[in-house]
Each structure stands twice: as structure tokens, then as C-alpha cells.
Amino acid sequence: MDGFVAWLEATALSRAVVGHGWVWPLCETIHFIGLSLVLGIAGFFDLRLIGFLKRVPLAAIRDLMPIAVVGFVLNLVTGLAFFIGMPHQYVRNVAWWAKVCCLLLAGLNALLFETLLGATRSLGAGDDTPLSAKVIGAVSLASWLGVLYFGRMLPFLGNAF
Amino acid sequence: MGVTDWLEASALGVWTRESPSIWAYPTILTLHTIGLGMLAGANAVVDFRLLAFAPRLPLSSLLPLYRFMWSGLAINVVTGVVLFVAEATSKARQPVFFVKLTVIALALATTVKIRSSLLQDPAIEHSGTIPRRARQLALLSLLLWTAAITAGRLMAYLR
């Protein structure tokens, strides 16, 4: 692990991230904008799955998913920039590993939804969701909030600043 | 001793700033981020709808989202006041802090305007086309909330 960290920190990309004072604040700002898009749109979909906002047709929310994906990609790219810039802050940080676990859980959960609950996607206004969809919605919302929580806690539960 | 010194020396200020407890500064800061996600995120849903990204989404069905926006706002007013009290003297000297407050005031005014004049307009709901004024307000809302997040984030970097 130490060898990997040392190798990564010696790369030109890593030096570019930490070598310019404006790169980190810019990435942080983009990371928070992406966070809002993901939480706003995925959270909206999850709340509808759980049983809130029943007048919203589920299929119609899915039209917004590309924007949530844009938010996620923004955060993946800026998150990788943080990791490449200062890997030593993350590889032994318990909050970072918890964040990665929450991300994997959110991803697997979404995959489960797409493979098992395809029919739910076409539910219209007023339709109730099956219990399985409510569980998947709750797991999704909890895992995205977990990603946010452990991300924000990186400096406090671990050693990142 | 000025008001900001007094705030910073208050029991709340000292506890927030100096307590080693995870429930002090770290949790208040995390709640501030969750509130931001609720407020700006739910706003983005309405704005992108008005920009015609999800035309099948009935506008009036989005009204309950405002409960989440106002909850996020309430969380952030409370946590924001506490975060200010903890470091009142330095924050009161940061120009970007006043930029942030101004931008939030403008963003909130835009959000309220969209809620009151567009979401319950049957002409927009049923015509299928979104008037230019609605699209402009939605774009303004997106830009202002993005600017609010940017100013907030830059408070950690610009002194």
C-alpha cells in the first residue's frame, strides 16, 4: 500500500492536483454541485419508491436520471482527483473505506432494481409501489446519505483535512 | 469587545469550535451539507423540469418537494448560525461570506417566485410548451444555487 501511495504521489497527475492552489478548491466546489444533483434526483426517485410523492409518475422521474448521472460522473472525476492528489489521506482512512462501501452498496442496489423491478419503472401517478421497491428505495436513500456522511467526515473520523 | 467577539466567546461558540465530540463541529457541518443537498437538489428537480428535461412530470406533482426545500433551508439556517457563532470574527471579515448570503437571498427569491407563479399555472401544465419567462427563471435559479454552493465552498479557501 505504501509503495502504491508513493508511486501515485510521484505521478505527473498527482503533482498537477496538489501543485496548483486553485485545483483543489475547484474540485471541491464541483464535488458539492455534483452531490446536490445526485442527492436531489436520486433522492426524489427513492422517496417516490418508498411511498412519498405518490402523484409523481415513476417513469417521468427517470427522464431526469441522465442529470443524476452527470452529477455522479462529476463527483467520480473530482473524487479521483482528490485520491490521486493525496492518496495517503484516504488509503488508511476508515471514513473513506466506509464511503467506498456505501458507494458499492448504492451501485449494487441500483443494479438489483434494474434487473428485478423493471416493471416498477412504468408505475403511473397514484400507483403504490410493491414492498420490494420500498425496501430498495430505502436502501438507496440510506446508502447515498452514507456516502455524503462519510465523505464529510473524512477529516474527523480519519486523517484527511 | 464587539458583537462577533462576544458570539465567539459564548458557550455555544466555544463548544462548537473546541469540543472534541463528534457531535459538535463535525456533525453540525455534515448537517449543513445535508441541508444543502435537500435545498439545492430539490430545486434542481423543479428547474430541470421547467427546462423541459422531464416533460412527462406533472408540474403540480412537484409541490410536495417544497417541504424538503424548506426543511433543508431550516436545517441550514440553524446550523449556519451555529457555524458562524463558532468563528464569528474571522467569518465576519470574509467578503465571500457576504457574497454567499446575498446570493442565497437572490436564489430564495427566485425559488419563491417559481413556486408561486409557475407551479400552479394550468396554462404551463397543459400546453406542453414552457414559456420563455419560466425557462429564464429556472436557469436563473440553477445558476444562483450553483453560485451559493460555490461561495460557501470557497469560504474554506478564501480568507
Short mmCIF file of C-alpha atoms in Angstrom, two decimals:
data_model
loop_
_atom_site.label_atom_id
_atom_site.label_comp_id
_atom_site.label_asym_id
_atom_site.label_seq_id
_atom_site.Cartn_x
_atom_site.Cartn_y
_atom_site.Cartn_z
CA MET A 1 0.00 0.00 0.00
CA ASP A 2 2.82 2.40 0.91
CA GLY A 3 4.55 1.59 -2.38
CA PHE A 4 1.35 2.32 -4.31
CA VAL A 5 0.85 5.64 -2.47
CA ALA A 6 4.46 6.68 -3.13
CA TRP A 7 4.17 5.72 -6.81
CA LEU A 8 0.87 7.59 -7.22
CA GLU A 9 2.17 10.72 -5.49
CA ALA A 10 5.15 10.78 -7.86
CA THR A 11 2.93 10.82 -10.97
CA ALA A 12 2.58 14.00 -13.00
CA LEU A 13 -1.19 13.95 -12.47
CA SER A 14 -0.83 13.86 -8.69
CA ARG A 15 1.65 16.72 -8.78
CA ALA A 16 -0.71 18.71 -11.01
CA VAL A 17 -3.57 18.33 -8.50
CA VAL A 18 -1.57 19.47 -5.48
CA GLY A 19 0.85 21.73 -7.33
CA HIS A 20 -1.70 24.42 -8.23
CA GLY A 21 -3.53 26.15 -5.40
CA TRP A 22 -6.77 26.51 -7.36
CA VAL A 23 -7.27 22.86 -8.44
CA TRP A 24 -8.36 21.53 -5.04
CA PRO A 25 -10.93 24.30 -4.27
CA LEU A 26 -12.32 24.00 -7.82
CA CYS A 27 -12.71 20.22 -7.48
CA GLU A 28 -14.31 20.65 -4.01
CA THR A 29 -16.84 23.11 -5.46
CA ILE A 30 -17.71 20.81 -8.36
CA HIS A 31 -17.92 17.88 -5.91
CA PHE A 32 -20.62 19.71 -3.90
CA ILE A 33 -22.57 20.67 -7.05
CA GLY A 34 -22.48 17.02 -8.17
CA LEU A 35 -23.58 15.97 -4.67
CA SER A 36 -26.67 18.17 -4.95
CA LEU A 37 -27.61 16.74 -8.35
CA VAL A 38 -27.21 13.12 -7.21
CA LEU A 39 -28.97 13.61 -3.86
CA GLY A 40 -31.72 15.75 -5.41
CA ILE A 41 -32.63 13.44 -8.27
CA ALA A 42 -31.77 10.00 -6.85
CA GLY A 43 -33.35 11.07 -3.54
CA PHE A 44 -36.51 12.18 -5.37
CA PHE A 45 -36.75 8.79 -7.09
CA ASP A 46 -36.05 6.93 -3.81
CA LEU A 47 -38.73 8.89 -1.92
CA ARG A 48 -41.27 8.00 -4.62
CA LEU A 49 -40.24 4.32 -4.39
CA ILE A 50 -40.62 4.42 -0.59
CA GLY A 51 -44.16 5.80 -0.93
CA PHE A 52 -43.89 9.58 -0.71
CA LEU A 53 -44.88 11.98 -3.53
CA LYS A 54 -47.42 9.47 -4.91
CA ARG A 55 -48.79 11.86 -7.53
CA VAL A 56 -45.50 11.70 -9.40
CA PRO A 57 -45.38 9.05 -12.18
CA LEU A 58 -42.19 6.99 -11.66
CA ALA A 59 -41.46 6.78 -15.39
CA ALA A 60 -41.37 10.58 -15.58
CA ILE A 61 -38.69 10.87 -12.86
CA ARG A 62 -36.48 8.54 -14.87
CA ASP A 63 -36.25 11.24 -17.54
CA LEU A 64 -34.12 13.18 -15.02
CA MET A 65 -31.70 10.27 -14.44
CA PRO A 66 -29.18 11.45 -17.07
CA ILE A 67 -28.71 14.60 -14.95
CA ALA A 68 -28.07 12.49 -11.84
CA VAL A 69 -25.54 10.51 -13.90
CA VAL A 70 -23.82 13.78 -14.89
CA GLY A 71 -23.64 14.69 -11.18
CA PHE A 72 -22.21 11.26 -10.37
CA VAL A 73 -19.57 11.49 -13.11
CA LEU A 74 -18.56 14.98 -11.91
CA ASN A 75 -18.07 13.51 -8.44
CA LEU A 76 -16.26 10.43 -9.68
CA VAL A 77 -13.78 12.58 -11.64
CA THR A 78 -13.22 15.14 -8.87
CA GLY A 79 -13.14 12.37 -6.24
CA LEU A 80 -10.44 10.58 -8.25
CA ALA A 81 -8.54 13.87 -8.45
CA PHE A 82 -8.57 14.10 -4.63
CA PHE A 83 -7.41 10.49 -4.35
CA ILE A 84 -4.67 10.85 -6.94
CA GLY A 85 -3.56 14.17 -5.42
CA MET A 86 -3.29 12.98 -1.83
CA PRO A 87 -3.72 9.17 -1.66
CA HIS A 88 -2.13 8.99 1.81
CA GLN A 89 -5.16 10.88 3.17
CA TYR A 90 -7.52 8.13 2.10
CA VAL A 91 -5.94 4.66 1.98
CA ARG A 92 -5.82 4.32 5.77
CA ASN A 93 -8.87 6.49 6.46
CA VAL A 94 -11.73 4.46 7.92
CA ALA A 95 -14.27 7.05 6.74
CA TRP A 96 -13.00 6.72 3.14
CA TRP A 97 -13.43 2.94 3.15
CA ALA A 98 -16.90 3.35 4.67
CA LYS A 99 -17.71 5.83 1.89
CA VAL A 100 -16.50 3.36 -0.77
CA CYS A 101 -18.64 0.62 0.82
CA CYS A 102 -21.70 2.89 0.73
CA LEU A 103 -20.99 3.69 -2.94
CA LEU A 104 -20.76 -0.03 -3.78
CA LEU A 105 -23.99 -0.68 -1.87
CA ALA A 106 -25.75 2.13 -3.78
CA GLY A 107 -24.47 0.71 -7.08
CA LEU A 108 -25.43 -2.91 -6.34
CA ASN A 109 -28.82 -1.77 -5.08
CA ALA A 110 -29.45 0.18 -8.31
CA LEU A 111 -28.41 -2.88 -10.32
CA LEU A 112 -30.83 -5.01 -8.29
CA PHE A 113 -33.61 -2.52 -9.03
CA GLU A 114 -32.91 -2.54 -12.76
CA THR A 115 -32.81 -6.34 -13.00
CA LEU A 116 -35.63 -7.31 -10.61
CA LEU A 117 -38.06 -4.42 -10.67
CA GLY A 118 -38.17 -3.36 -14.30
CA ALA A 119 -41.98 -3.27 -14.24
CA THR A 120 -41.98 -0.75 -11.38
CA ARG A 121 -40.45 1.81 -13.73
CA SER A 122 -43.73 2.25 -15.59
CA LEU A 123 -45.86 2.93 -12.48
CA GLY A 124 -48.06 5.98 -13.04
CA ALA A 125 -49.40 8.77 -10.87
CA GLY A 126 -51.11 7.48 -7.73
CA ASP A 127 -49.88 3.86 -8.14
CA ASP A 128 -48.49 2.23 -4.99
CA THR A 129 -45.06 0.60 -5.13
CA PRO A 130 -44.55 -3.04 -4.06
CA LEU A 131 -42.79 -3.73 -0.75
CA SER A 132 -39.62 -4.83 -2.61
CA ALA A 133 -39.42 -1.41 -4.29
CA LYS A 134 -39.92 0.35 -0.95
CA VAL A 135 -37.01 -1.62 0.54
CA ILE A 136 -34.77 -0.87 -2.45
CA GLY A 137 -35.71 2.83 -2.28
CA ALA A 138 -34.91 2.98 1.44
CA VAL A 139 -31.56 1.18 0.98
CA SER A 140 -30.69 3.55 -1.88
CA LEU A 141 -31.51 6.70 0.11
CA ALA A 142 -29.62 5.40 3.16
CA SER A 143 -26.56 4.47 1.10
CA TRP A 144 -26.38 7.87 -0.67
CA LEU A 145 -26.73 9.64 2.68
CA GLY A 146 -23.96 7.32 3.92
CA VAL A 147 -21.74 8.39 1.01
CA LEU A 148 -22.36 12.04 1.96
CA TYR A 149 -21.89 11.41 5.71
CA PHE A 150 -18.59 9.55 5.44
CA GLY A 151 -17.34 11.96 2.78
CA ARG A 152 -17.97 14.95 5.01
CA MET A 153 -16.49 13.04 7.98
CA LEU A 154 -13.20 12.23 6.16
CA PRO A 155 -11.27 14.83 8.22
CA PHE A 156 -12.97 13.99 11.51
CA LEU A 157 -13.22 10.18 11.60
CA GLY A 158 -9.95 9.89 9.71
CA ASN A 159 -6.86 11.90 8.87
CA ALA A 160 -7.94 13.88 5.79
CA PHE A 161 -8.17 17.63 6.03
CA MET B 1 -15.39 43.91 22.63
CA GLY B 2 -17.56 43.68 19.51
CA VAL B 3 -20.57 41.51 18.85
CA THR B 4 -18.53 38.95 16.93
CA ASP B 5 -16.00 38.57 19.79
CA TRP B 6 -18.90 38.10 22.20
CA LEU B 7 -20.51 35.47 19.95
CA GLU B 8 -17.24 33.60 19.57
CA ALA B 9 -16.65 33.60 23.34
CA SER B 10 -20.21 32.39 24.08
CA ALA B 11 -20.73 28.89 25.46
CA LEU B 12 -22.22 27.77 22.10
CA GLY B 13 -19.29 29.22 20.17
CA VAL B 14 -16.67 27.64 22.41
CA TRP B 15 -18.40 24.25 22.42
CA THR B 16 -18.87 24.15 18.64
CA ARG B 17 -15.29 25.22 17.96
CA GLU B 18 -13.37 23.40 20.68
CA SER B 19 -15.32 20.31 21.75
CA PRO B 20 -13.58 17.09 20.65
CA SER B 21 -17.03 15.47 20.41
CA ILE B 22 -18.12 14.15 17.00
CA TRP B 23 -21.50 15.79 17.77
CA ALA B 24 -20.01 19.29 17.82
CA TYR B 25 -18.37 20.83 14.73
CA PRO B 26 -18.25 17.64 12.55
CA THR B 27 -21.95 16.81 12.91
CA ILE B 28 -23.10 20.43 12.52
CA LEU B 29 -21.00 20.73 9.35
CA THR B 30 -22.40 17.45 7.99
CA LEU B 31 -25.99 18.57 8.68
CA HIS B 32 -25.19 21.80 6.80
CA THR B 33 -24.14 19.66 3.79
CA ILE B 34 -27.30 17.51 4.00
CA GLY B 35 -29.45 20.67 4.14
CA LEU B 36 -27.60 21.99 1.08
CA GLY B 37 -28.30 18.77 -0.80
CA MET B 38 -32.02 18.90 0.09
CA LEU B 39 -32.44 22.57 -0.79
CA ALA B 40 -30.31 22.80 -3.94
CA GLY B 41 -31.14 19.23 -5.04
CA ALA B 42 -34.93 19.61 -4.87
CA ASN B 43 -34.59 23.00 -6.55
CA ALA B 44 -32.66 21.37 -9.39
CA VAL B 45 -35.51 18.87 -9.95
CA VAL B 46 -38.03 21.72 -10.43
CA ASP B 47 -35.61 23.78 -12.53
CA PHE B 48 -34.75 20.93 -14.92
CA ARG B 49 -38.48 20.16 -15.26
CA LEU B 50 -39.09 23.78 -16.29
CA LEU B 51 -36.18 23.50 -18.74
CA ALA B 52 -38.10 20.62 -20.36
CA PHE B 53 -35.77 17.77 -19.34
CA ALA B 54 -38.68 15.69 -17.98
CA PRO B 55 -41.82 16.86 -19.81
CA ARG B 56 -43.93 13.93 -18.55
CA LEU B 57 -43.50 15.09 -14.94
CA PRO B 58 -46.70 16.93 -13.89
CA LEU B 59 -45.66 20.32 -12.50
CA SER B 60 -48.25 20.29 -9.72
CA SER B 61 -46.98 16.88 -8.52
CA LEU B 62 -43.71 18.62 -7.61
CA LEU B 63 -45.36 20.84 -4.98
CA PRO B 64 -44.52 18.42 -2.09
CA LEU B 65 -40.82 18.90 -2.96
CA TYR B 66 -41.03 22.36 -1.40
CA ARG B 67 -41.45 20.70 2.00
CA PHE B 68 -38.00 19.19 1.50
CA MET B 69 -36.58 22.52 0.31
CA TRP B 70 -37.92 24.40 3.35
CA SER B 71 -36.72 21.62 5.68
CA GLY B 72 -33.25 21.87 4.11
CA LEU B 73 -33.36 25.65 4.48
CA ALA B 74 -34.38 25.38 8.15
CA ILE B 75 -31.54 22.93 8.86
CA ASN B 76 -29.06 25.25 7.16
CA VAL B 77 -30.23 28.45 8.85
CA VAL B 78 -29.82 26.79 12.27
CA THR B 79 -26.52 25.04 11.51
CA GLY B 80 -25.27 28.09 9.60
CA VAL B 81 -25.89 30.38 12.59
CA VAL B 82 -24.04 27.94 14.87
CA LEU B 83 -21.10 27.65 12.43
CA PHE B 84 -20.97 31.46 12.24
CA VAL B 85 -21.04 31.86 16.03
CA ALA B 86 -18.12 29.41 16.34
CA GLU B 87 -15.86 31.56 14.14
CA ALA B 88 -17.69 34.88 14.10
CA THR B 89 -14.72 37.27 13.99
CA SER B 90 -12.97 35.64 11.03
CA LYS B 91 -16.17 34.91 9.06
CA ALA B 92 -17.46 38.47 9.54
CA ARG B 93 -14.26 39.65 7.82
CA GLN B 94 -14.57 37.33 4.81
CA PRO B 95 -16.02 39.12 1.75
CA VAL B 96 -17.04 35.77 0.25
CA PHE B 97 -19.32 35.18 3.29
CA PHE B 98 -21.36 38.27 2.40
CA VAL B 99 -21.36 37.25 -1.26
CA LYS B 100 -22.78 33.88 -0.14
CA LEU B 101 -25.56 35.49 1.94
CA THR B 102 -26.51 37.85 -0.90
CA VAL B 103 -26.58 35.06 -3.48
CA ILE B 104 -28.72 32.88 -1.16
CA ALA B 105 -31.22 35.75 -0.71
CA LEU B 106 -31.49 36.13 -4.51
CA ALA B 107 -31.73 32.36 -5.01
CA LEU B 108 -34.51 32.07 -2.40
CA ALA B 109 -36.42 34.92 -4.04
CA THR B 110 -36.20 33.05 -7.37
CA THR B 111 -37.34 29.79 -5.75
CA VAL B 112 -40.35 31.51 -4.14
CA LYS B 113 -41.20 33.21 -7.44
CA ILE B 114 -41.13 29.89 -9.31
CA ARG B 115 -43.28 28.24 -6.63
CA SER B 116 -45.89 30.99 -6.58
CA SER B 117 -46.14 31.92 -10.26
CA LEU B 118 -45.27 28.83 -12.28
CA LEU B 119 -46.01 25.55 -10.50
CA GLN B 120 -49.74 26.14 -10.25
CA ASP B 121 -50.19 27.71 -13.67
CA PRO B 122 -52.60 25.46 -15.60
CA ALA B 123 -51.55 27.08 -18.86
CA ILE B 124 -47.98 25.77 -18.44
CA GLU B 125 -49.16 22.41 -17.10
CA HIS B 126 -51.43 21.60 -20.04
CA SER B 127 -49.98 23.43 -23.02
CA GLY B 128 -46.89 21.21 -23.23
CA THR B 129 -44.67 24.16 -24.09
CA ILE B 130 -42.88 26.09 -21.40
CA PRO B 131 -42.96 29.88 -21.72
CA ARG B 132 -39.68 31.72 -22.15
CA ARG B 133 -40.12 33.52 -18.80
CA ALA B 134 -40.39 30.17 -16.97
CA ARG B 135 -37.26 28.84 -18.66
CA GLN B 136 -35.35 32.01 -17.79
CA LEU B 137 -36.39 31.81 -14.13
CA ALA B 138 -35.40 28.12 -13.97
CA LEU B 139 -31.99 28.84 -15.48
CA LEU B 140 -31.52 31.77 -13.08
CA SER B 141 -32.42 29.51 -10.14
CA LEU B 142 -29.88 26.86 -11.22
CA LEU B 143 -27.17 29.50 -11.65
CA LEU B 144 -27.88 31.20 -8.30
CA TRP B 145 -27.93 27.95 -6.30
CA THR B 146 -24.71 26.86 -8.02
CA ALA B 147 -23.19 30.25 -7.10
CA ALA B 148 -24.37 29.84 -3.48
CA ILE B 149 -22.67 26.42 -3.25
CA THR B 150 -19.51 27.86 -4.83
CA ALA B 151 -19.36 30.83 -2.42
CA GLY B 152 -20.00 28.53 0.54
CA ARG B 153 -17.25 26.13 -0.51
CA LEU B 154 -14.80 28.96 -1.16
CA MET B 155 -15.26 30.20 2.43
CA ALA B 156 -12.84 27.42 3.36
CA TYR B 157 -10.21 28.70 0.92
CA LEU B 158 -10.52 32.48 0.54
CA ARG B 159 -9.60 34.40 3.66
#
